[in-house]
Short mmCIF file of C-alpha atoms in Angstrom, two decimals:
data_model
loop_
_atom_site.label_atom_id
_atom_site.label_comp_id
_atom_site.label_asym_id
_atom_site.label_seq_id
_atom_site.Cartn_x
_atom_site.Cartn_y
_atom_site.Cartn_z
CA UNK A 15 0.40 -0.07 0.29
CA UNK A 16 1.12 3.57 -0.87
CA UNK A 17 0.72 4.70 2.45
CA UNK A 18 3.01 2.67 4.33
CA UNK A 19 5.85 3.08 1.88
CA UNK A 20 5.72 7.27 2.41
CA UNK A 21 7.93 8.55 5.74
CA UNK A 22 6.17 8.36 8.46
CA UNK A 23 5.45 12.36 8.69
CA UNK A 24 4.38 12.00 5.22
CA UNK A 25 1.66 9.61 5.98
CA UNK A 26 -0.68 12.47 7.49
CA UNK A 27 0.32 14.75 4.91
CA UNK A 28 -0.93 13.56 1.59
CA UNK A 29 -4.99 15.63 1.32
CA UNK A 30 -4.97 16.80 4.93
CA UNK A 31 -3.38 19.87 4.12
CA UNK A 32 -5.98 20.38 0.79
CA UNK A 33 -8.49 19.63 2.98
CA UNK A 34 -8.00 22.30 5.73
CA UNK A 35 -7.22 24.99 3.71
CA UNK A 36 -9.98 24.12 1.01
CA UNK A 37 -12.16 23.92 4.28
CA UNK A 38 -10.49 26.94 5.26
CA UNK A 39 -11.65 29.14 2.72
CA UNK A 40 -14.66 27.12 1.93
CA UNK A 41 -16.43 28.19 5.25
CA UNK A 42 -15.28 31.11 5.57
CA UNK A 43 -17.00 32.04 2.41
CA UNK A 44 -20.53 31.21 3.14
CA UNK A 45 -20.98 33.25 5.93
CA UNK A 46 -19.00 36.10 4.40
CA UNK A 47 -20.84 36.97 1.68
CA UNK A 48 -24.52 36.01 3.65
CA UNK A 49 -23.46 38.54 5.75
CA UNK A 50 -22.31 41.02 2.64
CA UNK A 51 -25.74 40.01 0.71
CA UNK A 52 -27.77 40.68 4.03
CA UNK A 53 -25.98 44.11 4.68
CA UNK A 54 -26.16 45.26 1.01
CA UNK A 55 -30.14 44.39 1.17
CA UNK A 56 -29.81 46.23 4.34
CA UNK A 57 -29.10 49.30 2.92
CA UNK A 58 -31.02 49.19 -0.02
CA UNK A 59 -34.23 48.52 1.65
CA UNK A 60 -33.28 51.24 4.58
CA UNK A 61 -33.03 48.73 6.98
CA UNK A 62 -30.57 50.25 10.01
CA UNK A 63 -28.54 46.84 10.54
CA UNK A 64 -25.73 48.15 11.94
CA UNK A 65 -27.38 50.44 14.47
CA UNK A 66 -29.23 47.32 15.82
CA UNK A 67 -26.20 44.57 16.03
CA UNK A 68 -25.88 42.99 19.63
CA UNK A 69 -23.18 44.54 21.63
CA UNK A 70 -23.39 42.10 24.47
CA UNK A 71 -24.72 39.53 25.84
CA UNK A 72 -28.54 39.49 26.64
CA UNK A 73 -31.62 39.63 24.91
CA UNK A 74 -29.98 41.46 21.26
CA UNK A 75 -32.55 43.77 19.44
CA UNK A 76 -35.59 43.10 20.93
CA UNK A 77 -36.50 46.35 22.55
CA UNK A 78 -35.86 48.01 19.03
CA UNK A 79 -39.03 45.22 18.05
CA UNK A 80 -41.08 45.70 20.96
CA UNK A 81 -44.33 47.99 20.75
CA UNK A 82 -45.67 49.34 17.87
CA UNK A 83 -42.75 49.39 15.55
CA UNK A 84 -44.13 47.37 12.47
CA UNK A 85 -42.25 48.82 10.16
CA UNK A 86 -38.75 48.13 11.32
CA UNK A 87 -40.14 44.66 11.78
CA UNK A 88 -41.59 44.55 8.35
CA UNK A 89 -38.14 45.74 6.88
CA UNK A 90 -35.95 43.11 8.59
CA UNK A 91 -39.02 40.63 7.24
CA UNK A 92 -38.51 41.97 3.55
CA UNK A 93 -34.67 41.93 3.90
CA UNK A 94 -34.69 38.20 5.21
CA UNK A 95 -37.07 37.45 2.47
CA UNK A 96 -34.85 39.00 0.05
CA UNK A 97 -31.63 37.13 1.31
CA UNK A 98 -33.09 33.84 1.73
CA UNK A 99 -33.86 34.33 -2.62
CA UNK A 100 -30.45 35.18 -2.94
CA UNK A 101 -28.86 32.50 -0.96
CA UNK A 102 -31.21 29.94 -2.41
CA UNK A 103 -29.89 31.15 -5.81
CA UNK A 104 -26.07 30.66 -5.44
CA UNK A 105 -27.04 26.84 -4.18
CA UNK A 106 -29.04 26.65 -7.23
CA UNK A 107 -26.50 27.73 -9.90
CA UNK A 108 -23.64 25.46 -8.02
CA UNK A 109 -25.24 22.45 -6.74
CA UNK A 110 -26.98 21.65 -10.64
CA UNK A 111 -24.05 21.81 -12.81
CA UNK A 112 -22.48 20.06 -9.94
CA UNK A 113 -24.72 16.93 -10.19
CA UNK A 114 -24.22 17.16 -13.94
CA UNK A 115 -20.19 16.96 -13.82
CA UNK A 116 -19.89 14.62 -10.62
CA UNK A 117 -21.42 11.23 -12.38
CA UNK A 118 -18.47 11.42 -14.49
CA UNK A 119 -15.78 11.74 -12.24
CA UNK A 120 -16.18 8.61 -9.95
CA UNK A 121 -16.17 6.17 -12.84
CA UNK A 122 -13.30 7.85 -14.35
CA UNK A 123 -10.89 8.42 -11.59
CA UNK A 124 -11.68 4.19 -10.97
CA UNK A 125 -10.72 3.65 -15.00
CA UNK A 126 -7.95 5.86 -15.11
CA UNK A 127 -6.84 5.16 -11.33
CA UNK A 128 -5.87 8.65 -11.00
CA UNK A 129 -7.22 10.89 -8.30
CA UNK A 130 -5.60 14.36 -8.35
CA UNK A 131 -7.33 15.49 -11.40
CA UNK A 132 -10.55 15.22 -9.03
CA UNK A 133 -8.85 16.43 -5.74
CA UNK A 134 -7.53 19.67 -8.61
CA UNK A 135 -10.45 20.80 -10.20
CA UNK A 136 -12.63 21.69 -7.97
CA UNK A 137 -9.94 24.45 -6.21
CA UNK A 138 -9.70 26.05 -9.51
CA UNK A 139 -13.74 26.34 -9.80
CA UNK A 140 -13.36 27.89 -6.13
CA UNK A 141 -10.45 30.20 -7.26
CA UNK A 142 -13.20 31.71 -10.25
CA UNK A 143 -16.02 32.00 -8.01
CA UNK A 144 -14.22 34.14 -5.47
CA UNK A 145 -12.85 36.08 -8.10
CA UNK A 146 -16.29 37.19 -9.28
CA UNK A 147 -17.47 37.76 -6.09
CA UNK A 148 -14.18 40.11 -5.76
CA UNK A 149 -15.46 42.14 -9.37
CA UNK A 150 -19.32 42.24 -7.48
CA UNK A 151 -17.63 44.20 -3.80
CA UNK A 152 -14.75 46.13 -5.84
CA UNK A 153 -17.41 47.79 -8.79
CA UNK A 154 -20.42 47.47 -7.12
CA UNK A 155 -22.16 45.35 -9.42
CA UNK A 156 -25.72 43.76 -8.49
CA UNK A 157 -26.16 40.82 -6.09
CA UNK A 158 -26.94 38.28 -9.12
CA UNK A 159 -24.35 38.35 -10.69
CA UNK A 160 -22.79 36.48 -8.09
CA UNK A 161 -24.69 33.17 -9.86
CA UNK A 162 -21.84 33.12 -12.37
CA UNK A 163 -19.62 32.14 -9.85
CA UNK A 164 -21.38 29.78 -8.68
CA UNK A 165 -21.91 28.10 -11.72
CA UNK A 166 -18.12 28.32 -12.37
CA UNK A 167 -17.78 26.43 -8.93
CA UNK A 168 -20.38 24.05 -9.94
CA UNK A 169 -19.30 23.53 -13.22
CA UNK A 170 -15.70 22.51 -11.88
CA UNK A 171 -17.43 19.96 -9.22
CA UNK A 172 -17.31 21.75 -6.33
CA UNK A 173 -17.76 20.10 -3.13
CA UNK A 174 -19.64 17.41 -4.72
CA UNK A 175 -16.35 16.30 -6.44
CA UNK A 176 -13.27 16.56 -4.29
CA UNK A 177 -15.76 14.97 -1.43
CA UNK A 178 -15.63 11.74 -3.48
CA UNK A 179 -12.35 12.00 -4.78
CA UNK A 180 -10.88 12.62 -0.75
CA UNK A 181 -12.85 9.91 0.07
CA UNK A 182 -11.82 7.62 -2.49
CA UNK A 183 -7.81 8.38 -1.84
CA UNK A 184 -8.56 7.34 1.63
CA UNK A 185 -10.18 4.07 0.95
CA UNK A 186 -7.30 3.31 -1.56
CA UNK A 187 -4.38 4.11 0.92
CA UNK A 188 -5.90 2.94 4.02
CA UNK A 189 -6.77 -0.31 5.58
CA UNK A 190 -10.24 -1.28 5.82
CA UNK A 191 -10.66 -1.33 9.54
CA UNK A 192 -8.72 2.04 9.50
CA UNK A 193 -11.20 3.94 7.35
CA UNK A 194 -14.03 5.16 9.69
CA UNK A 195 -11.66 7.03 11.99
CA UNK A 196 -9.32 8.56 9.25
CA UNK A 197 -12.41 9.72 7.80
CA UNK A 198 -13.40 11.33 11.33
CA UNK A 199 -9.79 12.84 11.20
CA UNK A 200 -10.67 14.22 7.38
CA UNK A 201 -14.18 15.81 9.05
CA UNK A 202 -12.26 17.13 11.79
CA UNK A 203 -9.50 19.24 9.74
CA UNK A 204 -12.24 20.53 7.36
CA UNK A 205 -13.97 21.48 10.58
CA UNK A 206 -10.56 22.87 11.98
CA UNK A 207 -9.88 24.89 9.19
CA UNK A 208 -13.70 25.95 9.37
CA UNK A 209 -12.48 26.85 13.16
CA UNK A 210 -10.03 29.22 12.32
CA UNK A 211 -11.86 30.70 9.67
CA UNK A 212 -14.79 31.57 11.87
CA UNK A 213 -12.77 33.15 14.25
CA UNK A 214 -10.82 35.25 12.13
CA UNK A 215 -13.64 36.41 9.51
CA UNK A 216 -15.52 38.55 12.01
CA UNK A 217 -12.69 40.15 13.02
CA UNK A 218 -11.65 40.93 9.44
CA UNK A 219 -15.21 42.20 8.66
CA UNK A 220 -15.28 44.27 11.59
CA UNK A 221 -11.81 45.53 10.69
CA UNK A 222 -11.42 46.06 7.06
CA UNK A 223 -14.59 45.24 5.82
CA UNK A 224 -15.39 42.32 3.30
CA UNK A 225 -12.98 42.75 0.42
CA UNK A 226 -9.99 41.50 2.27
CA UNK A 227 -11.26 38.58 4.13
CA UNK A 228 -12.61 37.75 0.67
CA UNK A 229 -8.91 37.50 -0.69
CA UNK A 230 -7.49 35.55 2.31
CA UNK A 231 -10.13 33.33 0.92
CA UNK A 232 -8.37 33.47 -2.84
CA UNK A 233 -5.24 32.71 -1.13
CA UNK A 234 -6.19 29.31 0.25
CA UNK A 235 -7.74 28.39 -2.43
CA UNK A 236 -4.52 29.01 -4.01
CA UNK A 237 -2.66 27.00 -1.24
CA UNK A 238 -4.88 23.97 -2.14
CA UNK A 239 -4.07 23.95 -5.46
CA UNK A 240 -0.05 24.01 -5.17
CA UNK A 241 -0.32 21.52 -2.88
CA UNK A 242 -2.20 18.95 -4.85
CA UNK A 243 -0.16 19.50 -7.86
CA UNK A 244 2.81 19.14 -6.28
CA UNK A 245 2.82 17.17 -2.85
CA UNK A 246 0.14 15.07 -3.11
CA UNK A 247 1.01 11.31 -4.58
CA UNK A 248 -1.61 9.45 -6.84
CA UNK A 249 -2.74 6.51 -4.70
CA UNK A 250 -2.15 4.07 -7.30
CA UNK A 251 1.30 3.08 -8.52
CA UNK A 252 0.24 2.47 -11.72
CA UNK A 253 -2.46 4.81 -12.32
CA UNK A 254 -3.03 4.47 -16.25
CA UNK A 255 -2.70 7.50 -18.84
CA UNK A 256 -4.64 6.18 -21.43
CA UNK A 257 -6.90 8.37 -22.78
CA UNK A 258 -10.44 7.75 -21.32
CA UNK A 259 -13.58 9.46 -22.42
CA UNK A 260 -14.69 11.47 -19.73
CA UNK A 261 -18.47 12.15 -20.85
CA UNK A 262 -18.83 8.76 -21.21
CA UNK A 263 -22.19 7.30 -20.88
CA UNK A 264 -21.33 4.08 -19.09
CA UNK A 265 -20.16 5.78 -16.50
CA UNK A 266 -23.78 6.05 -15.43
CA UNK A 267 -24.32 2.53 -15.72
CA UNK A 268 -21.24 1.86 -13.58
CA UNK A 269 -23.12 3.90 -10.21
CA UNK A 270 -26.06 2.14 -11.40
CA UNK A 271 -24.40 -0.93 -11.18
CA UNK A 272 -22.92 -0.21 -7.54
CA UNK A 273 -26.48 -0.27 -6.00
CA UNK A 274 -27.73 -2.72 -9.01
CA UNK A 275 -24.95 -5.75 -8.10
CA UNK A 276 -26.15 -8.26 -5.31
CA UNK A 277 -24.10 -8.16 -2.15
CA UNK A 278 -22.84 -10.60 0.43
CA UNK A 279 -24.39 -8.81 3.16
CA UNK A 280 -27.58 -7.89 0.86
CA UNK A 281 -28.68 -5.12 -1.09
CA UNK A 282 -30.82 -3.97 0.80
CA UNK A 283 -28.17 -2.52 3.73
CA UNK A 284 -26.35 -0.68 0.90
CA UNK A 285 -29.61 0.77 -0.15
CA UNK A 286 -31.10 1.80 3.08
CA UNK A 287 -27.32 3.53 4.63
CA UNK A 288 -27.82 5.73 1.39
CA UNK A 289 -30.92 6.59 2.35
CA UNK A 290 -29.99 7.35 5.86
CA UNK A 291 -26.80 9.21 4.42
CA UNK A 292 -29.29 11.04 2.31
CA UNK A 293 -31.69 12.70 5.26
CA UNK A 294 -28.68 13.04 7.13
CA UNK A 295 -26.80 15.38 4.56
CA UNK A 296 -30.25 17.40 3.81
CA UNK A 297 -30.87 17.97 7.59
CA UNK A 298 -27.12 19.46 8.46
CA UNK A 299 -26.55 21.02 5.09
CA UNK A 300 -29.41 22.24 4.10
CA UNK A 301 -30.28 24.13 7.60
CA UNK A 302 -26.69 26.02 7.52
CA UNK A 303 -27.91 29.09 5.24
CA UNK A 304 -31.03 29.13 7.73
CA UNK A 305 -28.83 28.85 10.95
CA UNK A 306 -26.85 32.61 10.01
CA UNK A 307 -29.93 34.03 8.87
CA UNK A 308 -31.41 33.22 12.10
CA UNK A 309 -28.96 34.47 14.55
CA UNK A 310 -28.92 37.99 12.61
CA UNK A 311 -32.54 38.10 13.01
CA UNK A 312 -34.58 39.85 16.06
CA UNK A 313 -34.34 39.02 19.54
CA UNK A 314 -31.05 38.11 19.15
CA UNK A 315 -29.25 40.08 16.21
CA UNK A 316 -25.58 38.77 16.03
CA UNK A 317 -22.72 41.39 15.02
CA UNK A 318 -21.04 39.86 12.37
CA UNK A 319 -17.91 38.98 14.93
CA UNK A 320 -20.35 37.16 16.68
CA UNK A 321 -21.73 35.00 13.54
CA UNK A 322 -18.40 33.96 13.19
CA UNK A 323 -17.71 33.30 17.13
CA UNK A 324 -20.88 30.81 16.97
CA UNK A 325 -20.20 29.26 14.09
CA UNK A 326 -16.34 28.57 14.73
CA UNK A 327 -18.02 27.24 18.24
CA UNK A 328 -20.05 25.20 16.71
CA UNK A 329 -18.00 23.41 13.99
CA UNK A 330 -14.89 23.01 16.91
CA UNK A 331 -17.22 20.89 19.00
CA UNK A 332 -18.66 19.03 15.42
CA UNK A 333 -15.35 18.23 13.95
CA UNK A 334 -13.71 16.88 17.96
CA UNK A 335 -16.99 15.21 18.97
CA UNK A 336 -16.98 13.82 14.92
CA UNK A 337 -13.29 12.15 15.55
CA UNK A 338 -14.03 11.58 19.68
CA UNK A 339 -17.46 9.70 18.86
CA UNK A 340 -16.26 7.46 16.22
CA UNK A 341 -13.45 6.03 18.16
CA UNK A 342 -15.15 6.60 22.05
CA UNK A 343 -18.74 5.56 21.14
CA UNK A 344 -17.14 2.42 18.72
CA UNK A 345 -15.74 0.90 21.79
CA UNK A 346 -18.52 0.34 23.98
CA UNK A 347 -21.88 0.23 21.09
CA UNK A 348 -22.06 -1.52 17.90
CA UNK A 349 -21.84 0.95 14.48
CA UNK A 350 -25.41 1.12 14.47
CA UNK A 351 -25.65 2.11 18.39
CA UNK A 352 -23.31 4.49 17.95
CA UNK A 353 -25.21 6.29 14.70
CA UNK A 354 -28.05 5.85 16.90
CA UNK A 355 -26.30 8.46 19.52
CA UNK A 356 -25.12 10.45 17.15
CA UNK A 357 -28.70 10.88 16.09
CA UNK A 358 -30.54 11.94 18.99
CA UNK A 359 -27.51 14.20 19.96
CA UNK A 360 -28.03 16.13 15.93
CA UNK A 361 -31.97 16.12 17.23
CA UNK A 362 -31.01 17.65 20.88
CA UNK A 363 -29.06 20.52 19.83
CA UNK A 364 -32.81 21.16 16.55
CA UNK A 365 -34.30 21.56 19.62
CA UNK A 366 -32.41 24.03 21.87
CA UNK A 367 -31.68 25.79 18.68
CA UNK A 368 -35.21 26.50 18.21
CA UNK A 369 -36.11 27.71 21.71
CA UNK A 370 -33.08 29.93 21.88
CA UNK A 371 -33.92 33.80 22.66
CA UNK A 372 -30.75 34.44 24.39
CA UNK A 373 -26.95 33.75 23.41
CA UNK A 374 -26.17 31.58 25.68
CA UNK A 375 -28.84 29.51 24.66
CA UNK A 376 -27.36 29.70 21.36
CA UNK A 377 -24.11 28.37 22.93
CA UNK A 378 -25.49 25.93 24.69
CA UNK A 379 -27.38 23.87 22.07
CA UNK A 380 -23.63 22.87 20.30
CA UNK A 381 -22.90 20.94 23.19
CA UNK A 382 -25.77 18.59 23.03
CA UNK A 383 -24.80 18.33 19.29
CA UNK A 384 -21.33 17.26 20.23
CA UNK A 385 -21.75 13.79 18.49
CA UNK A 386 -23.62 14.69 15.84
CA UNK A 387 -20.94 14.63 13.12
CA UNK A 388 -19.99 11.24 14.12
CA UNK A 389 -22.70 9.30 12.01
CA UNK A 390 -21.44 10.17 8.23
CA UNK A 391 -17.90 8.70 9.27
CA UNK A 392 -19.23 5.35 10.80
CA UNK A 393 -21.74 5.34 7.64
CA UNK A 394 -19.35 6.04 4.72
CA UNK A 395 -17.23 3.27 6.53
CA UNK A 396 -19.92 0.54 6.50
CA UNK A 397 -20.32 1.36 3.07
CA UNK A 398 -17.28 1.10 1.89
CA UNK A 399 -16.86 -2.54 3.59
CA UNK A 400 -20.20 -3.74 1.42
CA UNK A 401 -18.79 -2.82 -2.17
CA UNK A 402 -15.73 -4.22 -3.97
CA UNK A 403 -11.82 -2.42 -4.19
CA UNK A 404 -12.35 -1.52 -7.76
CA UNK A 405 -16.00 -0.02 -6.96
CA UNK A 406 -14.74 2.76 -3.96
CA UNK A 407 -14.53 5.85 -6.36
CA UNK A 408 -17.92 5.35 -8.04
CA UNK A 409 -19.42 4.32 -4.40
CA UNK A 410 -18.11 7.93 -2.82
CA UNK A 411 -19.47 9.87 -6.58
CA UNK A 412 -22.80 8.44 -5.73
CA UNK A 413 -22.71 9.33 -2.07
CA UNK A 414 -21.21 12.91 -3.40
CA UNK A 415 -23.29 13.31 -5.59
CA UNK A 416 -26.30 12.67 -3.31
CA UNK A 417 -25.00 15.17 -1.07
CA UNK A 418 -25.27 17.99 -3.04
CA UNK A 419 -29.08 16.50 -4.29
CA UNK A 420 -29.47 16.55 -0.81
CA UNK A 421 -27.92 20.18 0.32
CA UNK A 422 -29.97 22.08 -2.65
CA UNK A 423 -33.15 20.10 -1.96
CA UNK A 424 -32.46 21.01 2.30
CA UNK A 425 -31.63 24.55 1.56
CA UNK A 426 -34.69 24.94 -0.94
CA UNK A 427 -36.92 23.03 1.75
CA UNK A 428 -36.20 24.90 4.76
CA UNK A 429 -35.51 28.40 2.95
CA UNK A 430 -38.75 28.45 2.01
CA UNK A 431 -40.32 26.90 5.70
CA UNK A 432 -38.14 29.66 6.92
CA UNK A 433 -39.28 32.81 5.25
CA UNK A 434 -43.01 31.38 5.09
CA UNK A 435 -42.74 31.67 9.34
CA UNK A 436 -41.16 34.57 9.28
CA UNK A 437 -44.30 36.05 10.09
CA UNK A 438 -44.56 34.37 13.32
CA UNK A 439 -43.65 35.27 16.66
CA UNK A 440 -41.62 31.95 17.17
CA UNK A 441 -38.89 32.02 14.65
CA UNK A 442 -37.48 28.47 15.48
CA UNK A 443 -40.45 26.03 14.47
CA UNK A 444 -37.93 25.15 11.12
CA UNK A 445 -35.58 22.85 13.19
CA UNK A 446 -38.59 21.51 15.03
CA UNK A 447 -39.19 20.26 11.58
CA UNK A 448 -35.86 19.44 11.34
CA UNK A 449 -35.11 17.40 14.17
CA UNK A 450 -38.81 15.47 12.89
CA UNK A 451 -37.03 14.43 9.67
CA UNK A 452 -33.97 12.84 11.68
CA UNK A 453 -36.16 10.44 13.35
CA UNK A 454 -36.33 8.89 9.98
CA UNK A 455 -33.12 7.77 9.41
CA UNK A 456 -33.35 6.36 13.49
CA UNK A 457 -35.94 4.31 12.32
CA UNK A 458 -34.54 2.77 8.47
CA UNK A 459 -31.51 1.72 10.61
CA UNK A 460 -32.97 -0.93 12.84
CA UNK A 461 -33.51 -2.53 9.65
CA UNK A 462 -29.69 -2.09 8.39
CA UNK A 463 -27.11 -5.72 8.42
CA UNK A 464 -23.82 -4.64 9.05
CA UNK A 465 -20.80 -6.73 7.61
CA UNK A 466 -17.90 -7.25 9.91
CA UNK A 467 -14.56 -5.77 9.21
CA UNK A 468 -11.16 -7.23 8.26
CA UNK A 469 -10.39 -7.47 12.17
CA UNK A 470 -13.42 -9.40 13.09
CA UNK A 471 -13.64 -11.44 9.88
CA UNK A 472 -9.66 -12.75 10.65
CA UNK A 473 -10.68 -13.11 14.42
CA UNK A 474 -13.65 -15.44 13.27
CA UNK A 475 -11.38 -16.92 10.84
CA UNK A 476 -8.83 -18.18 13.67
CA UNK A 477 -12.13 -19.12 16.11
CA UNK A 478 -13.21 -21.34 13.38
CA UNK A 479 -9.84 -22.60 12.70
CA UNK A 480 -8.98 -23.52 16.21
CA UNK A 481 -12.34 -25.36 16.77
CA UNK A 482 -11.37 -27.27 13.63
CA UNK A 483 -7.83 -28.30 15.10
CA UNK A 484 -9.66 -28.82 18.61
CA UNK A 485 -12.52 -31.16 16.84
CA UNK A 486 -9.28 -32.75 14.72
CA UNK A 487 -7.77 -33.27 17.63
CA UNK A 488 -10.82 -34.88 19.48
CA UNK A 489 -11.34 -37.23 15.93
CA UNK A 490 -7.62 -38.08 16.31
CA UNK A 491 -7.59 -39.28 19.87
CA UNK A 492 -11.16 -41.09 18.84
CA UNK A 493 -9.09 -43.26 15.90
CA UNK A 494 -6.02 -43.86 18.23
CA UNK A 495 -8.68 -44.86 20.78
CA UNK A 496 -10.16 -47.29 18.37
CA UNK A 497 -7.12 -48.60 17.02
CA UNK A 498 -6.38 -49.31 20.30
CA UNK A 499 -9.28 -51.36 21.40
CA UNK A 500 -8.78 -53.51 18.09
CA UNK A 501 -4.71 -54.09 18.17
CA UNK A 502 -6.23 -54.98 22.09
CA UNK A 503 -8.44 -57.45 21.32
CA UNK A 504 -6.28 -58.79 18.39
CA UNK A 505 -3.93 -59.29 20.62
CA UNK A 506 -5.66 -61.31 23.00
CA UNK A 507 -6.90 -63.28 20.21
CA UNK A 508 -3.20 -63.98 19.25
CA UNK A 509 -2.86 -65.35 22.97
CA UNK A 510 -5.73 -67.49 23.20
CA UNK A 511 -5.13 -69.14 19.53
CA UNK A 512 -1.22 -69.76 20.78
CA UNK A 513 -2.66 -71.05 24.41
CA UNK A 514 -5.25 -74.01 21.81
CA UNK A 515 -1.66 -74.62 20.10
CA UNK A 516 0.06 -75.31 22.53
CA UNK A 517 -1.76 -77.67 23.58
CA UNK A 518 -2.62 -79.62 20.35
CA UNK A 519 1.02 -79.21 19.78
CA UNK A 520 1.98 -83.25 18.32
CA UNK A 521 5.52 -82.57 19.01
CA UNK A 522 4.68 -81.64 22.50
CA UNK A 523 2.51 -85.08 22.96
CA UNK A 524 4.43 -87.93 24.02
CA UNK A 525 3.35 -90.90 22.54
CA UNK A 526 2.24 -93.86 24.45
CA UNK A 527 5.30 -96.56 25.07
CA UNK A 528 4.45 -100.00 23.74
CA UNK A 529 3.50 -103.05 26.52
CA UNK A 530 6.22 -104.90 26.55
CA UNK A 531 5.15 -109.21 27.49
#
């Protein structure tokens, strides 16, 4: 295996820095751009958003919206509604192109045995997208121009392609029983990049505005691209350089065959786990934008610095909890029970966030969701064991496509629900809906059959061999005993025969002497 041939210090420095810097840039771009859009629309509508920002912990800007000040509340609802439409538009423009391109990346990397092109393409697309955002900020172009940048990122594959490439790379270079933990490490690095970016994003916005942080994001993507080009080795030693048609319709058949092929543990388990992953992605990725808008809305009114702190805090707990959960829960519970605990953790976080009206309640919610990201690596590890080694790229390609599709559907669903409930005093209904949907995978996992890991399989084979040896020894002992009995009986028969022979031996019989006259 390639990873074992690398020096010890390089074994954890292949795709890890790529994940960190790409995660830094991506997670920093989302809240910054959302706050930029919110700020521009607020100025356009005449909402004094910057004057209503929270200075200290407390009830936020609730006092500004109390009483008969319905005009201010109506303005805020208009700003929130338009901001959701812009954010939904950006998601549509990167999600749909990535769904078109991604199905061809996984099979192509399997056929060519090359993962690096799939790692590099999304970085280039993200670099171009950030360039468009910079032009919008410098020249004050309409916000709808940002859809062009999102489309460029989408046609490069975006997060869908880089996710499948990283997961396939890990599956190529890691032992089967270590895949879940290493995927959790990758997830943690992605979150750690997000933590650092969110801790600093609010400071950069407060100190320099939106343009300087955008340049920092551009630099992160540049570092990611250079790292892939010069410092990431191919996962397969014998990567083929033959020409393979990228847009090959057979690639779609390969993806379909991953789910149609009969498996040792049953195709049903594979399909059920994919459904579970889809619902988890829908409820987590689809709710990210709504969470940012929720904390910027009254009565919380988080300012950019506090938004950054909250997102960094949540990502830190989620990243650490994911890695710790995979190891810790795996020692005391089965894989499916560990998934159940992770889903319950997610539900607790959503319920508390729905009723949060004070800053400290918002920051307590991620504590309840400490294990919320453990379920992803565990399910992907199980799926990796179900399919064959030559199907890893296709499998993770399918998972990446499902992830993007669910993020698109989730954002559309939750943004729509959030927008339609803006007139309600209780603004956390969307989080309760999300918590209710999470009960579906909790029930589905009851019907899943999990394949054994390599360690358990080897242990089972050793136990079988030991049992066979013991049974063989017992059988040999029985045969020896039976042979001994046969020999003893034969020996006794021989003795009896020899005794009879002695009685009738003619040589030992004395002839009768003749009678003398």
